[in-house]
Every structure is written in structure tokens, then in C-alpha cells.
Short mmCIF file of C-alpha atoms in Angstrom, two decimals:
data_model
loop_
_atom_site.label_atom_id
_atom_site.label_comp_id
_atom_site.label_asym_id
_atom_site.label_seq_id
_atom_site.Cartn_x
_atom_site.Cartn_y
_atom_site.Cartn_z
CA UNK A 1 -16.94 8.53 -7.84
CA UNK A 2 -17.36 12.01 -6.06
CA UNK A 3 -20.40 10.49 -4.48
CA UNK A 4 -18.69 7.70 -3.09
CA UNK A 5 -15.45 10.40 -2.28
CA UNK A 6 -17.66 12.87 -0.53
CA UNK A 7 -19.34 10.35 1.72
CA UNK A 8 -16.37 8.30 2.30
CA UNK A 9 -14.82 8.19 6.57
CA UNK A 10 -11.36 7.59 4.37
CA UNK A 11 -10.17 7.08 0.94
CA UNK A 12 -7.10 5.04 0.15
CA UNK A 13 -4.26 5.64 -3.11
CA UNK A 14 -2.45 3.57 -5.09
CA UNK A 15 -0.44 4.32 -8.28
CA UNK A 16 1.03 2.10 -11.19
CA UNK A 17 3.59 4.20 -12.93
CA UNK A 18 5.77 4.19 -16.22
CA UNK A 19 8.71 4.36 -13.97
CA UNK A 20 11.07 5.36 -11.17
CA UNK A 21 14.61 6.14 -12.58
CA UNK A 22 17.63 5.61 -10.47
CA UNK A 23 16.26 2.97 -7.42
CA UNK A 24 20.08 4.39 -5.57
CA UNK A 25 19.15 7.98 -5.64
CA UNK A 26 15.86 6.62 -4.45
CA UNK A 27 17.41 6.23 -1.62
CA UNK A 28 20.18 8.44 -0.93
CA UNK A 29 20.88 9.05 2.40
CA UNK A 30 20.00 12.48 2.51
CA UNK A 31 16.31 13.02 2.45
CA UNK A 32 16.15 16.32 0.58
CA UNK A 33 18.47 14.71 -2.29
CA UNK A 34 15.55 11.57 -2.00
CA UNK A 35 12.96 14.27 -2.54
CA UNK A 36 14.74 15.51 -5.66
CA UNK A 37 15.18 12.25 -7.35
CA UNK A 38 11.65 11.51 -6.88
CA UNK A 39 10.86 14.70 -8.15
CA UNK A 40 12.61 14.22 -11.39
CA UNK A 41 10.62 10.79 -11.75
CA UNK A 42 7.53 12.61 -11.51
CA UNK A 43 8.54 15.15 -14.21
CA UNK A 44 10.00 12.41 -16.93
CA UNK A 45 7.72 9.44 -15.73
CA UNK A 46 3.71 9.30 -15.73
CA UNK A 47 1.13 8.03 -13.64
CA UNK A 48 -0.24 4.78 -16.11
CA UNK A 49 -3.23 3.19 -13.32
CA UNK A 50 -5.17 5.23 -9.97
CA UNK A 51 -7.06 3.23 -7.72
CA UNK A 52 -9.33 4.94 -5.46
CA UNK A 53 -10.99 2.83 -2.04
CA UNK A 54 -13.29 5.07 -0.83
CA UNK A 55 -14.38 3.51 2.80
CA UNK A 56 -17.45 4.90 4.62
CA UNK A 57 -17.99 3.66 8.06
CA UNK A 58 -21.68 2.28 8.55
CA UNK A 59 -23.26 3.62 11.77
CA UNK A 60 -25.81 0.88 12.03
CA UNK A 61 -23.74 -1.90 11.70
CA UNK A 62 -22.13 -4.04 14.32
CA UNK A 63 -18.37 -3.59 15.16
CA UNK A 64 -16.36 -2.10 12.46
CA UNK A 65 -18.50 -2.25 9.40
CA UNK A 66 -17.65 -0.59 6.12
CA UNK A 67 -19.22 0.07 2.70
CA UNK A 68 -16.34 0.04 0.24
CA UNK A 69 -16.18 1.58 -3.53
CA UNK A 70 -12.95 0.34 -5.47
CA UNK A 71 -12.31 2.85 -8.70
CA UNK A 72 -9.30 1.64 -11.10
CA UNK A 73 -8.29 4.20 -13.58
CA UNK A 74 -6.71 3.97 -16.34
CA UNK A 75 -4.73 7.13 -17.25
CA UNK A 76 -2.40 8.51 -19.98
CA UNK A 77 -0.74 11.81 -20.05
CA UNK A 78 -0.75 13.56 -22.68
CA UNK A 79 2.82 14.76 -23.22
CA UNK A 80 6.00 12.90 -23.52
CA UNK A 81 7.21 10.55 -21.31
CA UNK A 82 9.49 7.75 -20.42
CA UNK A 83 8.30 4.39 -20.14
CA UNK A 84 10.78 1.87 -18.83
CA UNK A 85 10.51 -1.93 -20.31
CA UNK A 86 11.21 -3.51 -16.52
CA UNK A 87 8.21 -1.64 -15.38
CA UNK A 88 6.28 -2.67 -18.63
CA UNK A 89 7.53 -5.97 -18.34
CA UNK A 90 5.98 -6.48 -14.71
CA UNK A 91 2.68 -4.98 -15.39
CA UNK A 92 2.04 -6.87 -18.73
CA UNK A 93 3.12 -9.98 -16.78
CA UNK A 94 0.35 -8.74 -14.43
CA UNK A 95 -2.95 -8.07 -16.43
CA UNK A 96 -2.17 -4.70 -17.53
CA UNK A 97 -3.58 -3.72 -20.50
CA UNK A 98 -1.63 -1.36 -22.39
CA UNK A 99 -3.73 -1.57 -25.61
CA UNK A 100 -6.52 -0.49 -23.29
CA UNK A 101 -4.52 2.37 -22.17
CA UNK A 102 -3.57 4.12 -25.77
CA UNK A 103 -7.25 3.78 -26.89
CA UNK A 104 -9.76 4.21 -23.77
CA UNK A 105 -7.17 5.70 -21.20
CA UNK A 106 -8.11 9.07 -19.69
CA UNK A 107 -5.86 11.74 -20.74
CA UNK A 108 -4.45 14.37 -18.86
CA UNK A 109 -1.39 16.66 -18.56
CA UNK A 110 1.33 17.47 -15.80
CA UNK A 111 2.23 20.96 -13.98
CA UNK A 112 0.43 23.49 -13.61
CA UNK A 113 -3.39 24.32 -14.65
CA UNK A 114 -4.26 25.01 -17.88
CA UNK A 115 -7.22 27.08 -19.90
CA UNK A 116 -10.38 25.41 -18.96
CA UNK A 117 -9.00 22.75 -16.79
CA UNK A 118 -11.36 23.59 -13.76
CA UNK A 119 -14.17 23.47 -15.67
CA UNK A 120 -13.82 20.07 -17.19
CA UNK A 121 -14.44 16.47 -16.04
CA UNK A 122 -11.27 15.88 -16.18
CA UNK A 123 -8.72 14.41 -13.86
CA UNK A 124 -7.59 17.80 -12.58
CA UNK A 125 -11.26 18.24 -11.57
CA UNK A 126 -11.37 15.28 -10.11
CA UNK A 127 -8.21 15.50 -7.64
CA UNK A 128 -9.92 18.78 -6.89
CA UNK A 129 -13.18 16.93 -5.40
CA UNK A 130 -11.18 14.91 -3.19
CA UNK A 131 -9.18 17.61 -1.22
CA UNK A 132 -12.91 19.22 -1.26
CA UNK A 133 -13.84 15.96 0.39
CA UNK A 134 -11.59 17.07 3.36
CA UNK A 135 -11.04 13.27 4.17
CA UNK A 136 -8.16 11.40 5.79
CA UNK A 137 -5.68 9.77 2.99
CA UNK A 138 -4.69 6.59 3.31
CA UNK A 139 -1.20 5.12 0.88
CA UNK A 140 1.12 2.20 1.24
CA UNK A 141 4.84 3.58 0.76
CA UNK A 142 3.32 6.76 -0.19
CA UNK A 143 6.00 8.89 -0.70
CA UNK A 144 6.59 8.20 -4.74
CA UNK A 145 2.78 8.50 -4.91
CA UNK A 146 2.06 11.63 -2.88
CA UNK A 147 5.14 13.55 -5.17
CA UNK A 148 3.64 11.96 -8.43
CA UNK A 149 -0.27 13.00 -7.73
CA UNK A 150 1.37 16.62 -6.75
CA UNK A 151 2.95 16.66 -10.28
CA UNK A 152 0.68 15.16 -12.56
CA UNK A 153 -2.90 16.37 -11.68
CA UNK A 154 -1.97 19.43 -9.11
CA UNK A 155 1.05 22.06 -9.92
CA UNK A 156 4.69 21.79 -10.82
CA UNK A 157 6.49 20.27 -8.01
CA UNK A 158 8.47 22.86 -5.58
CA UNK A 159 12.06 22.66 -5.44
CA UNK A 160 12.65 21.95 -1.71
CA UNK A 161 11.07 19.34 0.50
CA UNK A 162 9.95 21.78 3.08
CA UNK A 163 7.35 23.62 0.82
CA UNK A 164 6.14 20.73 -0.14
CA UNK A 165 5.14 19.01 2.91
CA UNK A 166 4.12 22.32 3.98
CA UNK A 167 1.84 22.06 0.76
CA UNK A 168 0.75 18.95 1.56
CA UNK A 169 -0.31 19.64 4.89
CA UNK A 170 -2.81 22.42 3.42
CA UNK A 171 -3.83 19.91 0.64
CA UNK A 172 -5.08 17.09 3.16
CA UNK A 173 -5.78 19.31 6.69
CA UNK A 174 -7.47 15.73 7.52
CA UNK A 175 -4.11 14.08 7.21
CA UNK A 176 -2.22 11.51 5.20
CA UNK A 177 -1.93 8.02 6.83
CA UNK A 178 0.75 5.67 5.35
CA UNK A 179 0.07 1.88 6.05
CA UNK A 180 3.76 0.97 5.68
CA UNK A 181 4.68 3.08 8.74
CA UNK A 182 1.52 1.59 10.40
CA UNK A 183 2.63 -2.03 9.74
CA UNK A 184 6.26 -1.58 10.49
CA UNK A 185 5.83 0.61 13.77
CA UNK A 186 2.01 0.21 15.29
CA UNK A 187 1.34 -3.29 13.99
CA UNK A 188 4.62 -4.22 14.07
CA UNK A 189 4.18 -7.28 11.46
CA UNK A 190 7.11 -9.48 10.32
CA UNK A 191 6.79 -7.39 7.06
CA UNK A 192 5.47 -4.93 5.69
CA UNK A 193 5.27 -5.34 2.33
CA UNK A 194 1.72 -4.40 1.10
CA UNK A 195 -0.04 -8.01 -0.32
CA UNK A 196 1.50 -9.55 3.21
CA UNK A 197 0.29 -6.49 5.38
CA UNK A 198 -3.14 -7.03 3.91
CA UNK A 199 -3.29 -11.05 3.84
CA UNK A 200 -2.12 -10.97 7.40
CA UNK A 201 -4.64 -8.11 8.67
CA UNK A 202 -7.43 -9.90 6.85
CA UNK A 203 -5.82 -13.29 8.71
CA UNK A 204 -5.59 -11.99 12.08
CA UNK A 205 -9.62 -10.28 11.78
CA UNK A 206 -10.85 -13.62 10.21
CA UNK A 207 -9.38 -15.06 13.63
CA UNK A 208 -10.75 -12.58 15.99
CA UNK A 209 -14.04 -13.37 14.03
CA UNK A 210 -14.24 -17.09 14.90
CA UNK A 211 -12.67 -16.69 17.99
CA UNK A 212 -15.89 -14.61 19.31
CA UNK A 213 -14.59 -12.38 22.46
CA UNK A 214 -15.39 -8.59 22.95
CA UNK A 215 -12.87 -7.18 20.81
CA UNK A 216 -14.25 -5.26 17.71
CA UNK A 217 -13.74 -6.84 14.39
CA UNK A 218 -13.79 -5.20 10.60
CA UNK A 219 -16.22 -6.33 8.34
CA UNK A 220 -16.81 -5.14 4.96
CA UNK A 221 -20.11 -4.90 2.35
CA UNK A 222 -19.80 -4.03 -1.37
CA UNK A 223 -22.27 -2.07 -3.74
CA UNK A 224 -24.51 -4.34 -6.13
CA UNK A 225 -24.09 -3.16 -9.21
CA UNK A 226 -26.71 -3.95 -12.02
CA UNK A 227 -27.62 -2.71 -15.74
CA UNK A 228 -25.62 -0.96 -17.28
CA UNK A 229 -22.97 -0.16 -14.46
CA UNK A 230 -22.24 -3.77 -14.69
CA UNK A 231 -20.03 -4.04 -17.53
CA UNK A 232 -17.54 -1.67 -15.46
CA UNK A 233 -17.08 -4.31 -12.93
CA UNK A 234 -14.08 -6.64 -13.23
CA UNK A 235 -14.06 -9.87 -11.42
CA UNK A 236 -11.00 -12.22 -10.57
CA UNK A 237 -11.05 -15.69 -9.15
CA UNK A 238 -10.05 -16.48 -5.50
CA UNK A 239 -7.59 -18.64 -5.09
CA UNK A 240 -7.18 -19.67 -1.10
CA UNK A 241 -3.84 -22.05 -0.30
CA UNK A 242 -3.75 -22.04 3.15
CA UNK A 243 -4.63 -25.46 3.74
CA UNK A 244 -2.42 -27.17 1.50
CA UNK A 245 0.76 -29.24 3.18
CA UNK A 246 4.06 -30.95 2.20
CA UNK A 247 7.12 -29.50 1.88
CA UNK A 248 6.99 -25.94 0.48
CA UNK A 249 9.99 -24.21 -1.40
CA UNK A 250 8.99 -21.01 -0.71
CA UNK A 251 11.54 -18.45 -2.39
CA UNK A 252 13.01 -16.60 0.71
CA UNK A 253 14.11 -13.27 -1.11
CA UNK A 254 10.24 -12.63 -1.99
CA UNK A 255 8.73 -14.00 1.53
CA UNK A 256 11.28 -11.17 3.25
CA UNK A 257 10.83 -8.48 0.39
CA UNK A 258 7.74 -9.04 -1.47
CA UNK A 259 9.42 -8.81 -4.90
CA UNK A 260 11.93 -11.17 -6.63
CA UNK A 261 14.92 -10.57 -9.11
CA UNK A 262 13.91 -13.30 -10.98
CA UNK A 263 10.14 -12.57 -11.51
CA UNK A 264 7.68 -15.01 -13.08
CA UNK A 265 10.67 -16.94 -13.84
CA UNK A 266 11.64 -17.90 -10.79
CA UNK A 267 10.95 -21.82 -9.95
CA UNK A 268 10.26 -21.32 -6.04
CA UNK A 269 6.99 -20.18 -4.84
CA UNK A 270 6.06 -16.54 -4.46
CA UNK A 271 2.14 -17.88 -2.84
CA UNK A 272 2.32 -15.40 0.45
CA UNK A 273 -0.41 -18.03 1.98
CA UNK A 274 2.32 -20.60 1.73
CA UNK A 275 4.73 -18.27 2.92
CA UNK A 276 2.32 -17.21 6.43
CA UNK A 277 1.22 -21.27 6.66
CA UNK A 278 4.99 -21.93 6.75
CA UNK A 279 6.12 -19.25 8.64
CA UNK A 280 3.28 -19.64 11.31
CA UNK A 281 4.49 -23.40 11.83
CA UNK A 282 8.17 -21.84 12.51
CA UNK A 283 6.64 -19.70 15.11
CA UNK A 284 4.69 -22.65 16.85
CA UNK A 285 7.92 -24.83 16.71
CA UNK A 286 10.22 -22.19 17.96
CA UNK A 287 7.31 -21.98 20.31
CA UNK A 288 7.53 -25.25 21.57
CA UNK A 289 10.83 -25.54 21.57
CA UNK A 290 11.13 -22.84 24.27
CA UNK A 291 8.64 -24.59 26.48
CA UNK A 292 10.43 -27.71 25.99
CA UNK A 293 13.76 -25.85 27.02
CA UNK A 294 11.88 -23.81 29.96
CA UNK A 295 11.08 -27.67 31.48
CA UNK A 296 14.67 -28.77 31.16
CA UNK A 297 16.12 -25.24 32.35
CA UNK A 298 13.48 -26.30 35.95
CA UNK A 299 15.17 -28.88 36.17
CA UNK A 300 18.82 -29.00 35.17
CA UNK A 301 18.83 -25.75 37.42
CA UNK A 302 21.97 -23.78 37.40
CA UNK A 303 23.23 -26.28 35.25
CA UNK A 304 21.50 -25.26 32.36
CA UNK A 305 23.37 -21.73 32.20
CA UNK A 306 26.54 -23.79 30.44
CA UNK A 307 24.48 -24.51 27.45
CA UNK A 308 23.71 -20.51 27.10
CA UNK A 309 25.62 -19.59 24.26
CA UNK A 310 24.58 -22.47 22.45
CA UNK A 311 20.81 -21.37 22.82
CA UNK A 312 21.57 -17.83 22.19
CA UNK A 313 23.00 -18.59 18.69
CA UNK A 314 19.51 -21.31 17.88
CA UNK A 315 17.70 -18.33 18.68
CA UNK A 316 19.43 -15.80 16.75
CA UNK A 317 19.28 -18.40 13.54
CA UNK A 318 15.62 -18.94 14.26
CA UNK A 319 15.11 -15.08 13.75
CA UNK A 320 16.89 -14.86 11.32
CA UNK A 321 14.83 -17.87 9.58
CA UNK A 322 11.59 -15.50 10.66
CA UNK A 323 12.40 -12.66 8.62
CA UNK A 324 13.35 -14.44 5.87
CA UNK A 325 10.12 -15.91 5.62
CA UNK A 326 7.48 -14.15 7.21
CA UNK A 327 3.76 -14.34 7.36
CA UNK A 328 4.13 -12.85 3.78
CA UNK A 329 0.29 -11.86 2.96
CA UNK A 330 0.68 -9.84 -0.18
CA UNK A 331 1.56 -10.34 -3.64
CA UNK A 332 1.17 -9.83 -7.22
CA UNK A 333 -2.09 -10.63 -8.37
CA UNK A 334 -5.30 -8.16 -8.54
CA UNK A 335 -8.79 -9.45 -8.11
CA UNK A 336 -11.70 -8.75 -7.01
CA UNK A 337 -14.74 -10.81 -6.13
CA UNK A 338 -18.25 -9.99 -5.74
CA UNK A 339 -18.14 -9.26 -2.00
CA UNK A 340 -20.40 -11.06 0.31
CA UNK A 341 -18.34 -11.94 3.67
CA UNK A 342 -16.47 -8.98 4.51
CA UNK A 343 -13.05 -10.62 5.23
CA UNK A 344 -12.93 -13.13 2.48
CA UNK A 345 -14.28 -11.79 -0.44
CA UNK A 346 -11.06 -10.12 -2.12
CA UNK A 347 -8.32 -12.44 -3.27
CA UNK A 348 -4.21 -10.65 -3.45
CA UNK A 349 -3.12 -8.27 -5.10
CA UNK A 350 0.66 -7.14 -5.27
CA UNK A 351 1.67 -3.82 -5.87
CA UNK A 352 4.00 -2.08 -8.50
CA UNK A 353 6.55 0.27 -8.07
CA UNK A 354 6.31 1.84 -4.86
CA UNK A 355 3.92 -0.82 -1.97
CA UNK A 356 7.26 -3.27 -1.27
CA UNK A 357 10.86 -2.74 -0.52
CA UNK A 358 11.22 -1.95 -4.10
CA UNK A 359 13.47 0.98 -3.85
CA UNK A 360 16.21 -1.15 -3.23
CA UNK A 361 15.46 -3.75 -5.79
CA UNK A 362 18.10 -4.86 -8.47
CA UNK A 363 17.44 -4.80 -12.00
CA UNK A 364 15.88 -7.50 -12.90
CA UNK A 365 18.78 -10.24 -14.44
CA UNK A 366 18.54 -10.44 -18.61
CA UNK A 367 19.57 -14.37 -17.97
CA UNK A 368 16.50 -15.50 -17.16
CA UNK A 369 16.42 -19.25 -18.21
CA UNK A 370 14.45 -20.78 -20.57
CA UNK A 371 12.59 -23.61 -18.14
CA UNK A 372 9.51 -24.42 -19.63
CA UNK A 373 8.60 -27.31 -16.98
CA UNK A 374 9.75 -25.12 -13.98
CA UNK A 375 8.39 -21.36 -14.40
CA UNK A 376 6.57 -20.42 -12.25
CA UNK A 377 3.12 -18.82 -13.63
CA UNK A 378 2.23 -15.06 -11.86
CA UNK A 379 -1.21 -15.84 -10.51
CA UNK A 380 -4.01 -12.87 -10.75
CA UNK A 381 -3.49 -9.46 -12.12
CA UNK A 382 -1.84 -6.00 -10.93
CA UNK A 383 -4.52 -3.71 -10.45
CA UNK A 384 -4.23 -0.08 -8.80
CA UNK A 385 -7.50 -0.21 -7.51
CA UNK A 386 -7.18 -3.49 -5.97
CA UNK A 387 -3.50 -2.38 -4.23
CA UNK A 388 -5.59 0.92 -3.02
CA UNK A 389 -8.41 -1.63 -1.56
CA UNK A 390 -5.76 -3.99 0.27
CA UNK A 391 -4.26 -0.51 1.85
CA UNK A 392 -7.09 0.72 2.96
CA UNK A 393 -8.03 -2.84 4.67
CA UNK A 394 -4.80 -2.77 6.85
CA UNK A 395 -5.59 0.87 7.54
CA UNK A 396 -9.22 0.38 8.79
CA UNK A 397 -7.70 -3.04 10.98
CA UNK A 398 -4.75 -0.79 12.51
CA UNK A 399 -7.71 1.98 13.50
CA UNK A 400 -9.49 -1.19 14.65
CA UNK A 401 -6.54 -2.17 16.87
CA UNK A 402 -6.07 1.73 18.51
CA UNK A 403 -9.97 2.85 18.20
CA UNK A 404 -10.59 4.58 21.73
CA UNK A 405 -14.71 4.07 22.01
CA UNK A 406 -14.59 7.26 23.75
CA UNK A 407 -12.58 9.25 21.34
CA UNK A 408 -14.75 12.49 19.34
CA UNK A 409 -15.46 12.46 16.12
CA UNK A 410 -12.65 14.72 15.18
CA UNK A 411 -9.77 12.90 16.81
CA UNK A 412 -7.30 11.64 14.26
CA UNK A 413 -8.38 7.98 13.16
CA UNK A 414 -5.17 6.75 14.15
CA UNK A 415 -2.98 9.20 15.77
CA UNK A 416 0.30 7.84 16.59
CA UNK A 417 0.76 7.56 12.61
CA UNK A 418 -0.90 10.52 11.80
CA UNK A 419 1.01 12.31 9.00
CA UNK A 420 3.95 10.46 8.95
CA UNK A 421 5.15 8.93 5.68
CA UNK A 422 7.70 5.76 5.83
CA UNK A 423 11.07 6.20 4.48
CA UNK A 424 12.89 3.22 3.47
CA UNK A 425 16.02 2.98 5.52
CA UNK A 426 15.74 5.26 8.26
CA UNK A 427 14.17 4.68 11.35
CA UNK A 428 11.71 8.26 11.44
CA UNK A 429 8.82 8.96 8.59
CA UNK A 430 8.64 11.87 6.85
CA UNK A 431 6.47 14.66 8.88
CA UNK A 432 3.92 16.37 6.61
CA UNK A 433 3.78 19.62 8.40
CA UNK A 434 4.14 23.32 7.75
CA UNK A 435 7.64 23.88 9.27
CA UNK A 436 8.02 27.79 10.65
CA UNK A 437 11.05 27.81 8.18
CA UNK A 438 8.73 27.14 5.23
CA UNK A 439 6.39 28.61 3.01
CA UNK A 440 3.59 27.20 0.64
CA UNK A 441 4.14 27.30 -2.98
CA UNK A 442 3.08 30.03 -5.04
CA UNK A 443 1.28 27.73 -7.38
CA UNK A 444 -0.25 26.24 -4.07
CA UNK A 445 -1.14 29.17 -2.74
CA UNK A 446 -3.57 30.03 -6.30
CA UNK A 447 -4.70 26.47 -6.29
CA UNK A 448 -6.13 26.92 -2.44
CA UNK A 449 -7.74 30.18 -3.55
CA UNK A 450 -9.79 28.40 -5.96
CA UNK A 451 -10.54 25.19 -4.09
CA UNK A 452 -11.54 27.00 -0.81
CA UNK A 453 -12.52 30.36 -2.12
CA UNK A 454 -10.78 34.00 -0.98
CA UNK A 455 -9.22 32.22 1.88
CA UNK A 456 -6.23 29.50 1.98
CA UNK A 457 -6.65 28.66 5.28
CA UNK A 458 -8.34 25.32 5.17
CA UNK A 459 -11.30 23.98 8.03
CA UNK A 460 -10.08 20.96 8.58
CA UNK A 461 -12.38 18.77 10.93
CA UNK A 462 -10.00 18.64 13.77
CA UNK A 463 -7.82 16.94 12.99
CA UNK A 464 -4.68 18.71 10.83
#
């Protein structure tokens, strides 16, 4: 793993935790009472799953070619914590293994360092090799995550925001990159959500692919494991829909959201290649509907200006039909298959707590139904690792979409989202920068002593 880290061009997060507390001071308005909240998460919650995607950039490949190593922890801390049954619920309905996790998972402790922690292989150590690495960090939603990593395998959390993006900033001088901000404000996709980011990233490269052209494309290639190492390797079947027809009752709330109240026991379909076939045949109708309109407008003339509002309204349902059920590429299922084609290989995988619009989501109704004939089985498993691969995918097709041939080496791999975390419900991220108004922590401060030596000032590549 600190091979794969250290010789990485980026490495992408993703967390499955025990819980988040109170989703409405989640997201209270203010950001520094948001910060708190999280904070207390982090202190009374634990990290249960960390994927690492460690993505080195192949120099001798054509286009956009990438060697990818997927690492799925499993973790369990070592002190008390709260678990809470809606978040055990959803992973066991997703493949986690919580039998697994009391007897093999890898134990560590939160706050600050203890007596012989640096010396250890340990997960302390570990976190310690990648901000050695010096490489760009890549999350989905990575808010939760970034205050949770801080917490469990860094120092104890500071008590204002400030010092800790100004910690942060010192911690990763090659910057944090958050794919929801990416999706939302560079891509712009229909959603964001993490399973339909990636399904619609690897949708829209698979395209560019067979449509030939000059435009780069990403491809990917995979390590071939054998002997021993082989037993570590988990492997999921693909299941493709995209070319099935008929009518599809797609359930809206998870097409526009990427989770659902009603979970596994909801009767309409939560398949995100359903969701993009159907919402890509809205967008051609509402296509050709416009050109049909754009004839008649030629040649009604003025005429056609009395029908106006009537068109404005068709329009303004047909949006609203959009974003209720969008290209949706991402859902709840983890697997991975033995790569060979670099934009097929991987089948979905959903994320947890923290990679949708889950913030905001409700509890989860205690009616559910008894429908033995109509539930609706979760397909796959909920990996970490697999959420961390899908994130960095969209990351390394949005820095294939803004790559500048001529850029240095240094530049910032994709600048206009270059430390900026996504908020849920405000329009601006979250800066990570060292305002002139705030200092580091003191327990940062020690921690940068040790990683970098006497100094704390980190040399960071360019690009902090």
C-alpha cells in the first residue's frame, strides 16, 4: 500500500462510518455550527471501512492511461463508540461484514498520538505515509470524511473551523479535490450523487471511445495479482442494464437523490442504468420536440408568440421531470471485476453516509411492509474501496475534460476546484486555506515536526 501511495499521480478516500448523529445540525445554516456537529460525530462515531484508489498516470500509454490499486480496510477503534442500527442496517443490507470486523478488523484509537504509535504498522503510521506522499486528495462529499480521518488516525479535532482548514492546508500542500463540487459546478451533471457521477463519467468516456475524434479519453489497467496475494482480492459480478426496454418504474426520489426512505424495500427500481437509459430518452424527446416546435414557430411566424406561455410551462414541467430522474449512474452495490478494458471493468457501487445528498435524508420509516413478491433485492455490495475507486474515476475524467497539454507538471490537476470542499445547501465550497486570522493547531503543529522534520513548513510541488 505505501508503494502503490508513494508512486500514485492521486489517491482517492472514501469512508463507511458507525454514524452521523443529528442529519439537521448537519446542516445548519451556519457553517461553523456544521463544523461542530460534524466534529462531535467524529468524537462519538468511528470510522468502520477506508478505501484507498491510488491512481498513477502511465507515461507510455496513449491518452489518459492509469494504473489503479483499490485498498478496502476494514477498521475498528478501539475505544467506545456509538453505532447506530440505520447505518448498520444499510451496510449489512450491503455486504458488510461485521463479524469480519470484530475478529480480523484493524484496530486503532482516536485523538491524539500515543506511546509507540509512530513506530508501529499501524493505521496512524499509515495516514502518516500518505501526507509523506505529498499527493493530491481526491473525496466525494468530503467534508464528514476529511473531519473523521483528522480525528481518528491524526489529533483531536480543533475547536474552530478556521484552524482546521488551516491544518488541512499544511496536511495536503498538494491539495484536496472534492468530486461532488467537480460534478455539480465543472461537469455540471444532472446529479451528483456519487454511483451516478461515476456511471455517467464512465458513460460519457465509453462514448468518446467509440466515437474516435481527437479528444483524449481515460483508460484504466489493473495489477495481476497471483499466489498468495490472491486470496486478498474480492471479485463481484457485473451486472450491465442499459439495453433493456419497456416501461420502467424507476423510483424518482432515488434517481434525483441517490438514496431512498424506503431502502431495499422499496418496490420501484433504484438500477441508475435504467434511470440514465430513461432519462437520456427524455432528453432526446424534449429534444425533438423543440425541433418540431422550431419548424412550426418558421412558419406560424408571429403567430406562434400566442402559444408562449403555454410552452414556457411544458418546458418548465419537462425540467422538472429531468431532475427528478436524471442520468442517475451510481448506486449501492460494490464490486469489482478483474479489470481488462479500462472503462468497463468495474460494476456500481453506492456509497454510505456521506457520497449522496444524505445529509438531508429522513429516517428511514419503521413501516416498512411486509411484500414478499414486490421487494426489491439491493444488488452488489457497499464497499469503501470500491466508492474511493468510482471517485477517483470522475476525478481523473473531470482532469480529462480541463487538462491544458501545455500545462507544467506542478500546475494543480484541476484548478478551478482546487481545494474547495462541497457544502450541501449553499452555493460556495468550503476553502481549505490558511486564513491570516488563523493559526495551526498545537497538536498540528508537533505532528508536522515529526512528519517533515525541524521544519513545519511543507514543500509542496507547486501546487498548495
Amino acid at each position: 500500500m505505501v508503494l502503490a501511495i508513494k508512486t500514485s499521480s492521486f489517491i482517492a478516500i472514501d469512508t463507511e462510518l458507525s454514524g452521523l448523529g443529528s442529519r439537521k445540525a448537519l446542516l445548519a445554516e451556519s457553517i461553523e455550527d456544521r463544523y461542530k456537529a460534524i466534529c462531535h460525530a467524529a468524537r462519538t462515531r468511528s470510522i468502520l471501512s477506508l478505501g484507498f484508489a491510488c491512481y498513477k498516470e502511465l507515461d507510455n500509454k496513449a491518452d489518459s492511461t492509469y494504473l489503479v490499486q483499490i485498498y478496502n480496510l476494514t477498521l475498528l477503534c478501539s475505544e467506545e463508540y456509538i453505532i447506530e442500527p440505520q447505518s448498520v442496517k444499510f451496510l449489512v443490507q450491503h455486504g458488510f461484514d461485521f463479524n469480519k470486523q470484530y475478529a480480523e478488523g484493524i484496530s486503532y484509537h482516536k485523538g491524539n498520538d500515543k506511546d509507540g504509535d509512530a513506530h508501529g504498522v499501524n493505521m496512524r503510521s499509515l495516514f502518516l505515509e500518505l501526507l509523506r506522499a505529498n499527493k493530491p486528495l481526491v473525496v466525494h462529499n468530503g467534508l464528514i470524511d476529511m473531519v473523521f480521518l483528522y480525528q481518528c488516525f491524526y489529533a483531536h479535532l480543533p475547536e474552530r473551523l478556521g484552524t482546521f482548514t488551516a491544518d488541512l492546508s499544511q496536511m495536503f500542500p498538494s491539495g484536496i479535490y472534492d468530486t461532488k463540487y467537480a460534478t455539480e459546478y465543472e461537469l455540471r451533471l444532472t446529479a451528483s450523487y456519487l454511483e451516478y457521477s461515476y456511471k455517467k463519467c464512465k458513460l460519457l468516456n465509453s462514448r468518446d471511445i467509440e466515437g474516435g475524434g481527437n479528444g483524449s479519453r481515460v483508460f484504466l489497467e489493473f495489477c495481476k495479482y497471483t499466489g498468495n496475494m490472491e486470496s486478498y482480492i474480492d471479485y463481484r459480478p457485473c451486472l450491465d442494464n442499459q439495453n433493456q426496454d419497456g416501461a420502467l418504474n424507476i423510483c424518482v426520489q432515488f434517481s434525483a437523490y441517490g438514496w431512498c426512505p424506503n431502502g431495499s424495500q422499496c418496490t420501484m427500481s433504484h438500477d441508475t442504468d435504467l434511470i440514465i437509459q430513461q432519462d437520456e430518452k427524455i432528453k432526446e424527446d424534449k429534444r425533438k420536440k423543440r425541433k418540431r416546435k422550431n419548424k412550426k414557430k418558421d412558419s406560424k411566424g408571429a403567430s406562434e408568440s400566442c402559444s408562449s406561455p403555454q410552452e414556457k410551462r411544458s418546458h418548465f414541467e419537462g425540467a422538472e421531470l429531468d431532475q427528478a430522474v436524471p442520468m442517475s449512474e451510481h448506486q449501492e452495490e460494490t464490486t469489482r471485476a478483474e479489470p481488462t478494458d479500462a472503462t468497463h471493468v468495474i460494476e456500481p457501487g453506492e456509497t454510505a453516509s456521506k457520497n449522496g445528498n444524505e445529509e438531508s435524508q429522513p429516517e428511514v420509516p419503521a413501516e416498512a411492509p411486509d411484500r414478499p413478491k414486490q421487494k426489491k433485492v439491493e444488488g452488489g455490495t457497499h464497499r469503501a474501496g470500491f466508492d474511493a475507486f468510482m471517485t477517483g474515476y470522475i476525478f481523473a475524467y473531470a482532469r480529462n475534460q480541463t487538462k491544458n497539454t501545455e500545462e507544467s507538471s506542478t500546475a494543480p490537476l484541476v484548478p478551478t476546484c482546487l481545494n474547495k470542499l462541497f457544502l450541501s445547501g449553499k452555493s460556495v465550497p468550503l476553502h481549505v486555506v490558511k486564513s491570516t486570522f488563523s493559526k495551526s493547531s498545537k497538536a498540528h503543529v508537533h505532528k508536522m515536526d515529526y512528519v517533515w522534520g525541524k521544519s513545519t513548513a511543507v514543500k509542496a510541488k507547486g501546487n498548495a
